[in-house]
mmCIF file of C-alpha atoms in Angstrom:
data_model
loop_
_atom_site.group_PDB
_atom_site.id
_atom_site.type_symbol
_atom_site.label_atom_id
_atom_site.label_comp_id
_atom_site.label_asym_id
_atom_site.label_seq_id
_atom_site.Cartn_x
_atom_site.Cartn_y
_atom_site.Cartn_z
ATOM 1 C CA MET E 135 3.657 -7.769 25.797
ATOM 2 C CA LEU E 136 6.442 -10.144 24.099
ATOM 3 C CA VAL E 137 9.770 -10.450 24.318
ATOM 4 C CA CYS E 138 12.172 -12.652 22.482
ATOM 5 C CA VAL E 139 15.750 -13.184 23.001
ATOM 6 C CA ARG E 140 18.674 -14.947 21.134
ATOM 7 C CA ARG E 141 21.697 -15.597 22.293
ATOM 8 C CA ASN E 142 24.016 -17.894 23.968
ATOM 9 C CA VAL E 143 22.583 -18.625 27.386
ATOM 10 C CA THR E 144 22.935 -20.359 30.192
ATOM 11 C CA GLY E 145 19.805 -22.461 32.383
ATOM 12 C CA GLY E 146 21.328 -20.657 35.383
ATOM 13 C CA GLU E 147 21.442 -17.362 33.688
ATOM 14 C CA ALA E 148 17.636 -17.775 32.254
ATOM 15 C CA GLN E 149 16.130 -18.971 35.329
ATOM 16 C CA GLY E 150 18.360 -15.336 37.260
ATOM 17 C CA LEU E 151 16.486 -13.451 34.327
ATOM 18 C CA ALA E 152 13.287 -15.862 35.575
ATOM 19 C CA GLU E 153 13.289 -14.946 39.164
ATOM 20 C CA ARG E 154 13.971 -10.955 38.416
ATOM 21 C CA ARG E 155 11.275 -10.309 36.259
ATOM 22 C CA GLY E 156 9.026 -12.720 37.417
ATOM 23 C CA ILE E 157 7.918 -13.620 34.448
ATOM 24 C CA ALA E 158 6.951 -17.284 33.149
ATOM 25 C CA VAL E 159 10.610 -18.335 31.389
ATOM 26 C CA ASN E 160 10.033 -20.896 28.226
ATOM 27 C CA VAL E 161 13.978 -22.672 28.130
ATOM 28 C CA VAL E 162 14.165 -24.715 25.231
ATOM 29 C CA ARG E 163 17.619 -26.548 23.552
ATOM 30 C CA SER E 164 18.211 -24.847 19.669
ATOM 31 C CA VAL E 165 19.182 -27.667 17.513
ATOM 32 C CA THR E 166 21.949 -27.585 15.108
ATOM 33 C CA ALA E 167 23.501 -29.454 12.650
ATOM 34 C CA GLN E 168 26.906 -28.922 15.032
ATOM 35 C CA ALA E 169 24.719 -30.138 18.401
ATOM 36 C CA VAL E 170 26.172 -26.324 20.030
ATOM 37 C CA PRO E 171 26.360 -27.102 23.512
ATOM 38 C CA ASP E 172 24.248 -25.130 25.762
ATOM 39 C CA SER E 173 22.919 -22.970 23.240
ATOM 40 C CA LEU E 174 19.279 -21.795 24.624
ATOM 41 C CA LEU E 175 16.697 -20.406 23.257
ATOM 42 C CA LEU E 176 14.792 -18.281 25.706
ATOM 43 C CA SER E 177 11.490 -17.213 25.147
ATOM 44 C CA VAL E 178 9.732 -14.369 27.065
ATOM 45 C CA VAL E 179 6.668 -14.226 27.589
ATOM 46 C CA MET E 180 4.825 -12.125 30.125
ATOM 47 C CA ARG E 181 1.742 -13.814 31.888
ATOM 48 C CA ASP E 182 -0.623 -11.337 30.021
ATOM 49 C CA PHE E 183 -0.046 -12.131 26.339
ATOM 50 C CA PRO E 184 -2.743 -13.637 24.395
ATOM 51 C CA ARG E 185 -2.445 -17.014 24.578
ATOM 52 C CA ASN E 186 -3.514 -17.694 20.408
ATOM 53 C CA LEU E 187 -0.376 -16.021 19.677
ATOM 54 C CA THR E 188 2.916 -17.406 21.052
ATOM 55 C CA LEU E 189 6.672 -17.152 20.086
ATOM 56 C CA GLU E 190 7.718 -20.083 18.126
ATOM 57 C CA THR E 191 4.558 -21.097 16.173
ATOM 58 C CA GLY E 192 1.664 -19.282 14.617
ATOM 59 C CA TRP E 193 1.522 -17.118 10.837
ATOM 60 C CA MET E 194 2.343 -14.718 12.656
ATOM 61 C CA SER E 195 5.565 -15.543 14.426
ATOM 62 C CA GLY E 196 9.217 -15.119 12.439
ATOM 63 C CA ARG E 197 12.765 -16.966 12.502
ATOM 64 C CA SER E 198 16.063 -16.194 11.925
ATOM 65 C CA CYS E 199 16.966 -17.822 8.156
ATOM 66 C CA SER E 200 20.918 -18.331 7.209
ATOM 67 C CA ASN E 201 20.823 -15.255 5.947
ATOM 68 C CA GLY E 202 19.979 -13.363 9.251
ATOM 69 C CA SER E 203 16.532 -12.526 8.018
ATOM 70 C CA GLU E 204 13.656 -13.257 9.584
ATOM 71 C CA GLU E 205 11.809 -16.685 8.556
ATOM 72 C CA SER E 206 8.498 -16.106 8.014
ATOM 73 C CA TRP E 207 5.177 -18.203 6.329
ATOM 74 C CA LEU E 208 6.653 -17.695 2.957
ATOM 75 C CA GLY E 209 9.683 -19.293 4.475
ATOM 76 C CA CYS E 210 13.577 -19.403 3.694
ATOM 77 C CA SER E 211 14.100 -22.285 0.702
ATOM 78 C CA LEU E 212 15.144 -21.155 -2.028
ATOM 79 C CA VAL E 213 12.026 -22.156 -4.095
ATOM 80 C CA SER E 214 10.197 -20.372 -1.954
ATOM 81 C CA ARG E 215 11.809 -17.047 -1.986
ATOM 82 C CA SER E 216 12.688 -17.758 -6.022
ATOM 83 C CA LEU E 217 8.654 -17.944 -5.950
ATOM 84 C CA VAL E 218 8.645 -14.246 -3.948
ATOM 85 C CA VAL E 219 10.746 -12.328 -6.451
ATOM 86 C CA THR E 220 9.274 -13.918 -9.472
ATOM 87 C CA PHE E 221 5.964 -12.694 -8.032
ATOM 88 C CA MET E 222 7.866 -9.722 -6.978
ATOM 89 C CA LEU E 223 8.745 -9.062 -11.032
ATOM 90 C CA LEU E 224 5.707 -10.024 -12.576
ATOM 91 C CA LEU E 225 3.653 -7.529 -10.780
ATOM 92 C CA ALA E 226 5.985 -4.950 -10.994
ATOM 93 C CA CYS E 227 5.857 -5.818 -14.455
ATOM 94 C CA ALA E 228 1.843 -5.545 -14.763
ATOM 95 C CA VAL E 229 1.951 -2.674 -12.752
ATOM 96 C CA VAL E 230 4.391 -0.587 -15.153
ATOM 97 C CA ALA E 231 2.335 -1.848 -18.721
ATOM 98 C CA GLY E 232 -0.672 -1.262 -17.433
ATOM 99 C CA ASN E 233 -0.380 2.144 -16.116
ATOM 100 C CA PHE E 234 2.055 3.397 -19.050
ATOM 101 C CA ILE E 235 -0.702 2.508 -21.585
ATOM 102 C CA THR E 236 -3.161 3.902 -19.652
ATOM 103 C CA VAL E 237 -0.727 7.506 -19.803
ATOM 104 C CA ALA E 238 0.004 7.076 -23.208
ATOM 105 C CA VAL E 239 -4.627 6.814 -23.913
ATOM 106 C CA PHE E 240 -5.827 9.550 -22.227
ATOM 107 C CA LEU E 241 -2.185 11.410 -23.531
ATOM 108 C CA SER E 242 -2.816 10.182 -26.982
ATOM 109 C CA THR E 243 -7.043 10.948 -27.448
ATOM 110 C CA LYS E 244 -8.073 14.466 -27.891
ATOM 111 C CA GLU E 245 -11.593 13.250 -25.964
ATOM 112 C CA SER E 246 -9.328 12.187 -22.781
ATOM 113 C CA ARG E 247 -7.825 16.151 -22.339
ATOM 114 C CA THR E 248 -10.676 16.443 -19.955
ATOM 115 C CA PRO E 249 -10.150 17.466 -16.108
ATOM 116 C CA GLN E 250 -11.420 13.785 -15.608
ATOM 117 C CA GLY E 251 -8.825 12.689 -17.998
ATOM 118 C CA TYR E 252 -6.261 14.706 -15.818
ATOM 119 C CA LEU E 253 -7.088 13.003 -13.060
ATOM 120 C CA LYS E 254 -7.017 9.352 -14.819
ATOM 121 C CA VAL E 255 -3.417 10.326 -15.765
ATOM 122 C CA SER E 256 -2.817 11.661 -12.449
ATOM 123 C CA LEU E 257 -3.887 8.606 -10.677
ATOM 124 C CA ALA E 258 -1.787 6.613 -12.990
ATOM 125 C CA LEU E 259 1.242 8.109 -12.514
ATOM 126 C CA ALA E 260 1.221 7.615 -9.058
ATOM 127 C CA ASP E 261 0.869 3.409 -9.602
ATOM 128 C CA LEU E 262 3.798 4.051 -12.362
ATOM 129 C CA ALA E 263 6.234 5.300 -9.961
ATOM 130 C CA VAL E 264 4.879 2.510 -7.746
ATOM 131 C CA GLY E 265 6.156 0.122 -10.291
ATOM 132 C CA LEU E 266 9.274 1.628 -11.268
ATOM 133 C CA LEU E 267 10.597 2.208 -8.223
ATOM 134 C CA VAL E 268 9.002 0.663 -5.204
ATOM 135 C CA LEU E 269 8.170 -2.840 -6.591
ATOM 136 C CA PRO E 270 11.492 -3.348 -8.447
ATOM 137 C CA PHE E 271 13.908 -2.104 -5.336
ATOM 138 C CA SER E 272 12.290 -4.890 -2.761
ATOM 139 C CA ALA E 273 12.673 -7.057 -5.855
ATOM 140 C CA TYR E 274 16.118 -6.328 -6.233
ATOM 141 C CA THR E 275 16.769 -6.511 -2.866
ATOM 142 C CA GLU E 276 15.381 -10.458 -2.561
ATOM 143 C CA ILE E 277 17.186 -11.281 -5.419
ATOM 144 C CA ALA E 278 20.731 -9.261 -3.318
ATOM 145 C CA LEU E 279 19.777 -12.227 -0.486
ATOM 146 C CA LEU E 280 19.329 -14.970 -2.706
ATOM 147 C CA GLY E 281 22.938 -14.272 -3.468
ATOM 148 C CA SER E 282 24.878 -14.259 -0.866
ATOM 149 C CA PRO E 283 24.322 -15.483 2.792
ATOM 150 C CA SER E 284 25.166 -11.707 3.787
ATOM 151 C CA ARG E 285 22.813 -8.544 4.270
ATOM 152 C CA PRO E 286 22.532 -6.241 1.824
ATOM 153 C CA PRO E 287 24.572 -3.048 2.782
ATOM 154 C CA TRP E 288 21.068 -1.330 2.964
ATOM 155 C CA GLN E 289 18.747 -4.101 5.040
ATOM 156 C CA PRO E 290 19.174 -3.224 8.909
ATOM 157 C CA GLY E 291 22.108 -5.554 10.924
ATOM 158 C CA TYR E 292 24.996 -4.848 7.855
ATOM 159 C CA SER E 293 27.653 -4.164 9.822
ATOM 160 C CA ALA E 294 29.945 -1.628 7.579
ATOM 161 C CA THR E 295 33.887 -2.472 7.998
ATOM 162 C CA GLY E 296 34.819 0.731 6.125
ATOM 163 C CA GLY E 297 33.188 3.038 9.194
ATOM 164 C CA GLY E 298 30.944 6.147 8.262
ATOM 165 C CA ALA E 299 27.083 5.793 7.531
ATOM 166 C CA LEU E 300 25.801 4.398 3.995
ATOM 167 C CA TRP E 301 22.855 6.254 2.649
ATOM 168 C CA GLN E 302 19.634 4.035 2.483
ATOM 169 C CA PRO E 303 17.623 3.759 -0.453
ATOM 170 C CA CYS E 304 14.705 3.133 1.735
ATOM 171 C CA SER E 305 15.069 7.022 2.729
ATOM 172 C CA LEU E 306 13.797 7.745 -1.007
ATOM 173 C CA VAL E 307 11.735 4.675 -1.668
ATOM 174 C CA GLY E 308 9.673 4.560 1.366
ATOM 175 C CA VAL E 309 8.648 7.981 0.891
ATOM 176 C CA VAL E 310 7.251 7.535 -2.901
ATOM 177 C CA PHE E 311 5.521 4.494 -1.536
ATOM 178 C CA ALA E 312 3.311 5.615 1.322
ATOM 179 C CA GLY E 313 3.382 9.346 -0.724
ATOM 180 C CA CYS E 314 2.179 7.705 -4.387
ATOM 181 C CA THR E 315 -0.472 5.950 -2.034
ATOM 182 C CA PHE E 316 -1.522 9.319 -0.581
ATOM 183 C CA VAL E 317 -1.628 9.761 -4.193
ATOM 184 C CA SER E 318 -3.698 7.428 -5.315
ATOM 185 C CA ILE E 319 -6.825 7.712 -2.500
ATOM 186 C CA SER E 320 -6.786 11.233 -3.193
ATOM 187 C CA THR E 321 -7.408 11.597 -6.674
ATOM 188 C CA ILE E 322 -10.303 9.172 -6.536
ATOM 189 C CA PHE E 323 -11.847 11.270 -4.067
ATOM 190 C CA LEU E 324 -11.309 14.241 -6.649
ATOM 191 C CA LEU E 325 -13.195 11.930 -9.483
ATOM 192 C CA SER E 326 -15.505 11.246 -7.661
ATOM 193 C CA VAL E 327 -16.021 14.776 -7.134
ATOM 194 C CA GLU E 328 -15.421 15.785 -10.057
ATOM 195 C CA ARG E 329 -18.717 13.169 -10.982
ATOM 196 C CA GLY E 330 -20.662 14.393 -8.139
ATOM 197 C CA VAL E 331 -20.346 17.853 -9.695
ATOM 198 C CA ALA E 332 -21.319 16.856 -13.842
ATOM 199 C CA ILE E 333 -24.372 14.145 -11.982
ATOM 200 C CA LEU E 334 -25.403 16.956 -9.158
ATOM 201 C CA ARG E 335 -25.056 20.015 -10.609
ATOM 202 C CA PRO E 336 -24.583 19.784 -14.285
ATOM 203 C CA LEU E 337 -25.315 23.020 -15.784
ATOM 204 C CA HIS E 338 -22.784 24.198 -13.420
ATOM 205 C CA LYS E 339 -20.192 21.861 -14.490
ATOM 206 C CA GLU E 340 -18.055 23.528 -16.984
ATOM 207 C CA VAL E 341 -17.993 26.493 -14.923
ATOM 208 C CA VAL E 342 -17.349 25.124 -11.014
ATOM 209 C CA ILE E 343 -14.872 21.722 -12.826
ATOM 210 C CA THR E 344 -12.118 23.787 -15.214
ATOM 211 C CA ARG E 345 -9.329 22.891 -16.354
ATOM 212 C CA ARG E 346 -7.203 24.854 -14.149
ATOM 213 C CA ARG E 347 -8.652 23.968 -11.290
ATOM 214 C CA THR E 348 -8.397 19.923 -11.545
ATOM 215 C CA TRP E 349 -4.272 20.755 -12.209
ATOM 216 C CA LEU E 350 -4.129 23.515 -8.805
ATOM 217 C CA LEU E 351 -5.937 20.483 -7.291
ATOM 218 C CA ILE E 352 -3.248 18.018 -8.276
ATOM 219 C CA LEU E 353 -0.823 19.226 -7.486
ATOM 220 C CA LEU E 354 -2.080 20.365 -4.132
ATOM 221 C CA SER E 355 -2.443 16.407 -3.846
ATOM 222 C CA TRP E 356 1.015 15.669 -4.900
ATOM 223 C CA PHE E 357 1.803 17.651 -2.522
ATOM 224 C CA SER E 358 0.132 17.422 0.497
ATOM 225 C CA SER E 359 0.723 13.706 0.016
ATOM 226 C CA PHE E 360 4.307 13.394 0.088
ATOM 227 C CA LEU E 361 4.202 15.655 3.336
ATOM 228 C CA LEU E 362 1.989 13.217 4.851
ATOM 229 C CA ALA E 363 3.876 10.129 3.534
ATOM 230 C CA THR E 364 7.289 12.770 5.429
ATOM 231 C CA ALA E 365 5.184 13.721 8.775
ATOM 232 C CA PRO E 366 7.025 11.143 11.052
ATOM 233 C CA LEU E 367 10.201 11.899 9.538
ATOM 234 C CA LEU E 368 10.204 15.519 9.919
ATOM 235 C CA SER E 369 7.887 15.869 13.377
ATOM 236 C CA SER E 370 11.072 13.428 15.318
ATOM 237 C CA GLY E 371 13.765 11.662 15.361
ATOM 238 C CA HIS E 372 13.235 8.814 16.406
ATOM 239 C CA PHE E 373 11.693 6.861 12.762
ATOM 240 C CA SER E 374 13.309 6.329 9.996
ATOM 241 C CA LEU E 375 12.793 3.780 6.493
ATOM 242 C CA GLU E 376 13.880 1.116 6.780
ATOM 243 C CA TYR E 377 13.547 -2.887 4.493
ATOM 244 C CA SER E 378 11.734 -5.094 6.593
ATOM 245 C CA GLU E 379 12.514 -8.472 6.562
ATOM 246 C CA CYS E 380 9.266 -9.285 7.127
ATOM 247 C CA SER E 381 7.082 -7.390 4.457
ATOM 248 C CA ARG E 382 9.794 -6.787 1.926
ATOM 249 C CA MET E 383 9.482 -3.576 1.618
ATOM 250 C CA CYS E 384 11.075 -0.213 3.194
ATOM 251 C CA ASN E 385 8.381 0.805 5.738
ATOM 252 C CA TYR E 386 8.968 3.082 9.040
ATOM 253 C CA ALA E 387 10.881 1.749 12.063
ATOM 254 C CA LEU E 388 12.545 2.734 15.325
ATOM 255 C CA VAL E 389 15.221 3.679 15.378
ATOM 256 C CA ALA E 390 18.190 1.795 17.588
ATOM 257 C CA GLY E 391 17.653 3.199 20.914
ATOM 258 C CA ALA E 392 14.874 4.858 20.648
ATOM 259 C CA PRO E 393 12.234 4.644 23.304
ATOM 260 C CA PRO E 394 9.670 2.008 23.048
ATOM 261 C CA GLN E 395 6.926 3.891 21.052
ATOM 262 C CA PRO E 396 8.271 7.513 21.678
ATOM 263 C CA GLY E 397 5.367 9.720 19.782
ATOM 264 C CA GLY E 398 4.189 6.330 18.010
ATOM 265 C CA SER E 399 0.348 7.122 17.201
ATOM 266 C CA ILE E 400 1.980 9.341 14.581
ATOM 267 C CA LEU E 401 1.839 6.707 12.603
ATOM 268 C CA LEU E 402 -1.662 6.351 12.665
ATOM 269 C CA LEU E 403 -1.946 9.567 10.850
ATOM 270 C CA PHE E 404 -1.933 7.472 7.861
ATOM 271 C CA PRO E 405 -4.798 4.894 8.100
ATOM 272 C CA ALA E 406 -6.719 8.307 9.977
ATOM 273 C CA PHE E 407 -6.143 10.627 6.220
ATOM 274 C CA ASP E 408 -7.318 7.643 4.339
ATOM 275 C CA PHE E 409 -10.634 6.466 5.563
ATOM 276 C CA THR E 410 -11.492 10.069 6.584
ATOM 277 C CA ILE E 411 -10.992 10.381 2.361
ATOM 278 C CA LEU E 412 -12.301 7.420 1.542
ATOM 279 C CA GLY E 413 -15.281 7.976 3.645
ATOM 280 C CA GLY E 414 -15.957 11.423 1.622
ATOM 281 C CA THR E 415 -15.726 9.334 -1.286
ATOM 282 C CA VAL E 416 -18.335 7.204 -0.059
ATOM 283 C CA ILE E 417 -20.884 9.783 0.852
ATOM 284 C CA VAL E 418 -20.524 11.686 -2.884
ATOM 285 C CA ASN E 419 -20.717 8.466 -4.804
ATOM 286 C CA ALA E 420 -24.025 7.521 -2.972
ATOM 287 C CA LEU E 421 -25.315 10.906 -3.102
ATOM 288 C CA SER E 422 -24.619 10.744 -6.857
ATOM 289 C CA PHE E 423 -26.110 7.654 -7.281
ATOM 290 C CA ARG E 424 -29.105 8.405 -5.354
ATOM 291 C CA THR E 425 -29.739 11.352 -7.799
ATOM 292 C CA ILE E 426 -29.123 9.098 -10.893
ATOM 293 C CA HIS E 427 -32.093 6.568 -9.117
ATOM 294 C CA ARG E 428 -34.069 9.931 -8.340
ATOM 295 C CA TYR E 429 -33.477 11.049 -12.068
ATOM 296 C CA SER E 430 -34.221 7.808 -13.969
ATOM 297 C CA GLU E 431 -37.684 6.906 -11.676
ATOM 298 C CA ARG E 432 -38.571 11.092 -12.500
ATOM 299 C CA ARG E 433 -38.225 10.838 -16.214
ATOM 300 C CA LYS E 434 -39.032 7.485 -16.898
ATOM 301 C CA PHE E 435 -42.584 8.049 -15.486
ATOM 302 C CA LEU E 436 -42.607 11.574 -17.703
ATOM 303 C CA ALA E 437 -41.382 9.425 -20.523
ATOM 304 C CA GLU E 438 -45.040 6.834 -19.602
ATOM 305 C CA LEU E 439 -47.082 10.400 -19.117
ATOM 306 C CA GLY E 440 -45.789 11.886 -22.149
ATOM 307 C CA ASN E 441 -44.108 10.290 -24.187
ATOM 308 C CA LEU E 442 -40.739 11.639 -23.638
ATOM 309 C CA PRO E 443 -37.839 10.207 -26.070
ATOM 310 C CA ALA E 444 -35.827 7.779 -24.458
ATOM 311 C CA SER E 445 -33.153 10.161 -25.034
ATOM 312 C CA LEU E 446 -34.172 11.837 -21.716
ATOM 313 C CA ARG E 447 -32.706 9.451 -19.845
ATOM 314 C CA PRO E 448 -29.313 10.588 -17.459
ATOM 315 C CA SER E 449 -26.714 10.637 -19.884
ATOM 316 C CA SER E 450 -24.841 6.824 -19.788
ATOM 317 C CA SER E 451 -21.593 8.209 -19.453
ATOM 318 C CA ASP E 452 -21.475 9.840 -16.390
ATOM 319 C CA ILE E 453 -23.905 7.018 -14.969
ATOM 320 C CA LYS E 454 -20.925 4.210 -15.970
ATOM 321 C CA ALA E 455 -17.845 7.022 -14.592
ATOM 322 C CA ALA E 456 -19.804 7.298 -11.442
ATOM 323 C CA LYS E 457 -20.114 4.101 -11.078
ATOM 324 C CA THR E 458 -16.661 3.071 -12.018
ATOM 325 C CA ILE E 459 -15.129 5.420 -9.576
ATOM 326 C CA GLY E 460 -17.343 3.598 -7.056
ATOM 327 C CA ILE E 461 -15.438 0.345 -7.984
ATOM 328 C CA LEU E 462 -12.501 2.326 -7.836
ATOM 329 C CA THR E 463 -13.113 3.295 -4.134
ATOM 330 C CA LEU E 464 -14.184 -0.129 -3.072
ATOM 331 C CA ILE E 465 -11.534 -1.868 -4.499
ATOM 332 C CA PHE E 466 -9.142 0.520 -2.823
ATOM 333 C CA THR E 467 -10.963 0.110 0.786
ATOM 334 C CA ALA E 468 -10.294 -2.853 0.387
ATOM 335 C CA SER E 469 -6.331 -3.165 -0.534
ATOM 336 C CA PHE E 470 -5.550 -1.080 2.320
ATOM 337 C CA SER E 471 -7.539 -1.826 5.108
ATOM 338 C CA PRO E 472 -4.679 -5.060 5.820
ATOM 339 C CA VAL E 473 -2.150 -2.310 5.682
ATOM 340 C CA ALA E 474 -4.327 0.283 8.184
ATOM 341 C CA ALA E 475 -4.485 -3.046 10.120
ATOM 342 C CA PHE E 476 -2.004 -4.066 9.865
ATOM 343 C CA VAL E 477 0.044 -0.055 11.073
ATOM 344 C CA LEU E 478 -2.805 0.400 14.409
ATOM 345 C CA GLY E 479 -1.339 -3.605 15.449
ATOM 346 C CA ASN E 480 2.282 -1.757 14.918
ATOM 347 C CA VAL E 481 1.948 1.215 17.483
ATOM 348 C CA MET E 482 -0.486 -1.115 19.705
ATOM 349 C CA GLY E 483 3.103 -3.184 20.217
ATOM 350 C CA TYR E 484 1.995 -6.060 18.050
ATOM 351 C CA ARG E 485 4.528 -7.618 15.729
ATOM 352 C CA TRP E 486 2.999 -9.579 12.750
ATOM 353 C CA CYS E 487 5.748 -10.235 10.432
ATOM 354 C CA SER E 488 3.376 -12.994 8.252
ATOM 355 C CA PHE E 489 0.551 -10.228 7.780
ATOM 356 C CA SER E 490 2.513 -7.574 7.153
ATOM 357 C CA PHE E 491 3.678 -9.091 4.081
ATOM 358 C CA PHE E 492 0.287 -9.955 2.880
ATOM 359 C CA ALA E 493 -0.724 -6.282 3.699
ATOM 360 C CA PHE E 494 1.731 -4.190 1.987
ATOM 361 C CA TRP E 495 1.815 -6.650 -1.161
ATOM 362 C CA VAL E 496 -2.228 -6.257 -1.368
ATOM 363 C CA LEU E 497 -2.197 -3.098 -1.390
ATOM 364 C CA ALA E 498 0.715 -2.741 -3.766
ATOM 365 C CA SER E 499 -0.967 -4.824 -5.948
ATOM 366 C CA ASN E 500 -3.650 -2.094 -6.324
ATOM 367 C CA SER E 501 -1.534 -0.764 -8.138
ATOM 368 C CA CYS E 502 -2.809 -2.777 -11.334
ATOM 369 C CA CYS E 503 -5.902 -2.810 -11.408
ATOM 370 C CA ASN E 504 -6.905 0.493 -12.858
ATOM 371 C CA VAL E 505 -6.124 -0.367 -16.181
ATOM 372 C CA ILE E 506 -8.522 -3.634 -16.038
ATOM 373 C CA ILE E 507 -11.007 -1.526 -14.713
ATOM 374 C CA TYR E 508 -11.130 1.299 -17.188
ATOM 375 C CA SER E 509 -10.553 -1.711 -19.777
ATOM 376 C CA VAL E 510 -13.848 -3.215 -18.633
ATOM 377 C CA ARG E 511 -15.639 0.003 -18.013
ATOM 378 C CA ASP E 512 -15.162 2.846 -19.925
ATOM 379 C CA GLN E 513 -15.696 2.454 -23.758
ATOM 380 C CA ARG E 514 -14.173 5.830 -24.589
ATOM 381 C CA PHE E 515 -10.736 4.491 -23.264
ATOM 382 C CA ARG E 516 -10.941 0.946 -25.157
ATOM 383 C CA LYS E 517 -11.427 3.437 -28.039
ATOM 384 C CA GLY E 518 -8.300 4.968 -27.399
ATOM 385 C CA LEU E 519 -6.660 1.508 -26.624
ATOM 386 C CA HIS E 520 -7.628 -0.084 -30.172
ATOM 387 C CA GLN E 521 -6.244 3.508 -31.866
ATOM 388 C CA LEU E 522 -3.229 3.235 -30.404
ATOM 389 C CA PHE E 523 -2.138 -0.072 -31.150
ATOM 390 C CA HIS E 524 -4.055 0.356 -34.814
ATOM 391 C CA LYS E 525 -2.562 3.460 -36.101
ATOM 392 C CA THR E 526 -2.354 3.609 -39.654
ATOM 393 C CA PRO E 527 1.036 5.061 -41.001
ATOM 394 C CA HIS E 528 0.291 8.828 -42.164
#
C-alpha cells in the first residue's frame, strides 16, 4: 500500500506522523522557482510496498502539472501535450471515416444485406459512436487544458464559485465507451456463431440464422451491453464517472468520501464478461477451423480416388469469413487485455497512471481496425467499396 500526501508541512509534523503511524517517512524539500521555504513533499511508503514501484520515479508514477492535472510519462510540456491532442484528433478522424465507409458499403450493396452484414454494421456503429463522442471529448478536454491554466468544469478538482452541481459529460461519454466496448465483443461472438453454423450445419443455416433472429440478437446485445456498463452506477452510490488525468478518458472512480474499496470488485464484471465472451468465441472458431480442416482432408481424398471436381471443396467465402472473425477476435483480445490488467490492478489498490493511458487508447485504436481487416480479407467488401466510390451517374 502507498500513501502520498502533498501539502505544506514542517519537519516536526512529518516526524510526528511517522511516529504515530509507525511507517517509514521520506521528507524531500520541494524545489520551486521562488524557493518557497518549508514547502515539503511528504512521501509515506508502507514497509511492505514492492520495491520496484516508487512514488517520485518510475513509469507508473505521476506528478502535478501547472494546471493541477497529474503528470505521467507523457509530460506536461506544451509539445508533448500537443502531440497527444494531435494523436487523439487523428485517431478520431480515422475511426469516424473508416466506420462510416463500412456502414455505407454494407447498406448500399444488396449482397451485404445478410445476417452477417447486419452484424458487421452493428459492430461498425459501436465503433462509430466511439469516434464521434468519446475520442472528440478527450481531445476537447486536452485542448481546454492547453488553453487555460485551470481545470475545466467537468474535471475532478474544479471548484465552482457559482454554487450548484454541474452536469458531468462523463456520465454520458463513459457509459458510451464502456457500452460500445461490450457491444463490439458480443457482436464478434455473434459473428463467430453465425459462421460456425454455416460451417458445422450448412443445411440448417437458412433455418437457424434468419434476419429476424439476427435483429433480435443485435438489439439484445446493445441493451445488455449498456446495462452492464451502468452496473457500477446502479448497484451503489460509491462510483461515479470522471475524466481521468491519467488515461485522458472518462473512467469509473470512487466518489469523494467513499470507503477505500466499497464493493470495488464489481468493476471486475467488465473483464470477466469480456473474457467469457472471448473464450466462447475462441471455442466456436476452433470448432469451425477443425471442421474445415476435416472436410478439406476428406474431400481431397475423395477427389483423388473418384476424380471429383474441385468445386466440392469447402466454400472459400466461408473459410475466409471464419478466418476474418478469428483475426478480429485476436486483435480485440490483444487490445482489451491491457485494460483488464489495469482494472484488476485498480481494484487491488494500485494506481498505474501512465499504463492507464496506454491501455485505454490501445483499446480505442481498435475501433479503426475493422475497416482495414475487411479491406484486406473480404472480397465482397472491396467490391462494394469500389462501387461506392465509382458509381456511374444515371
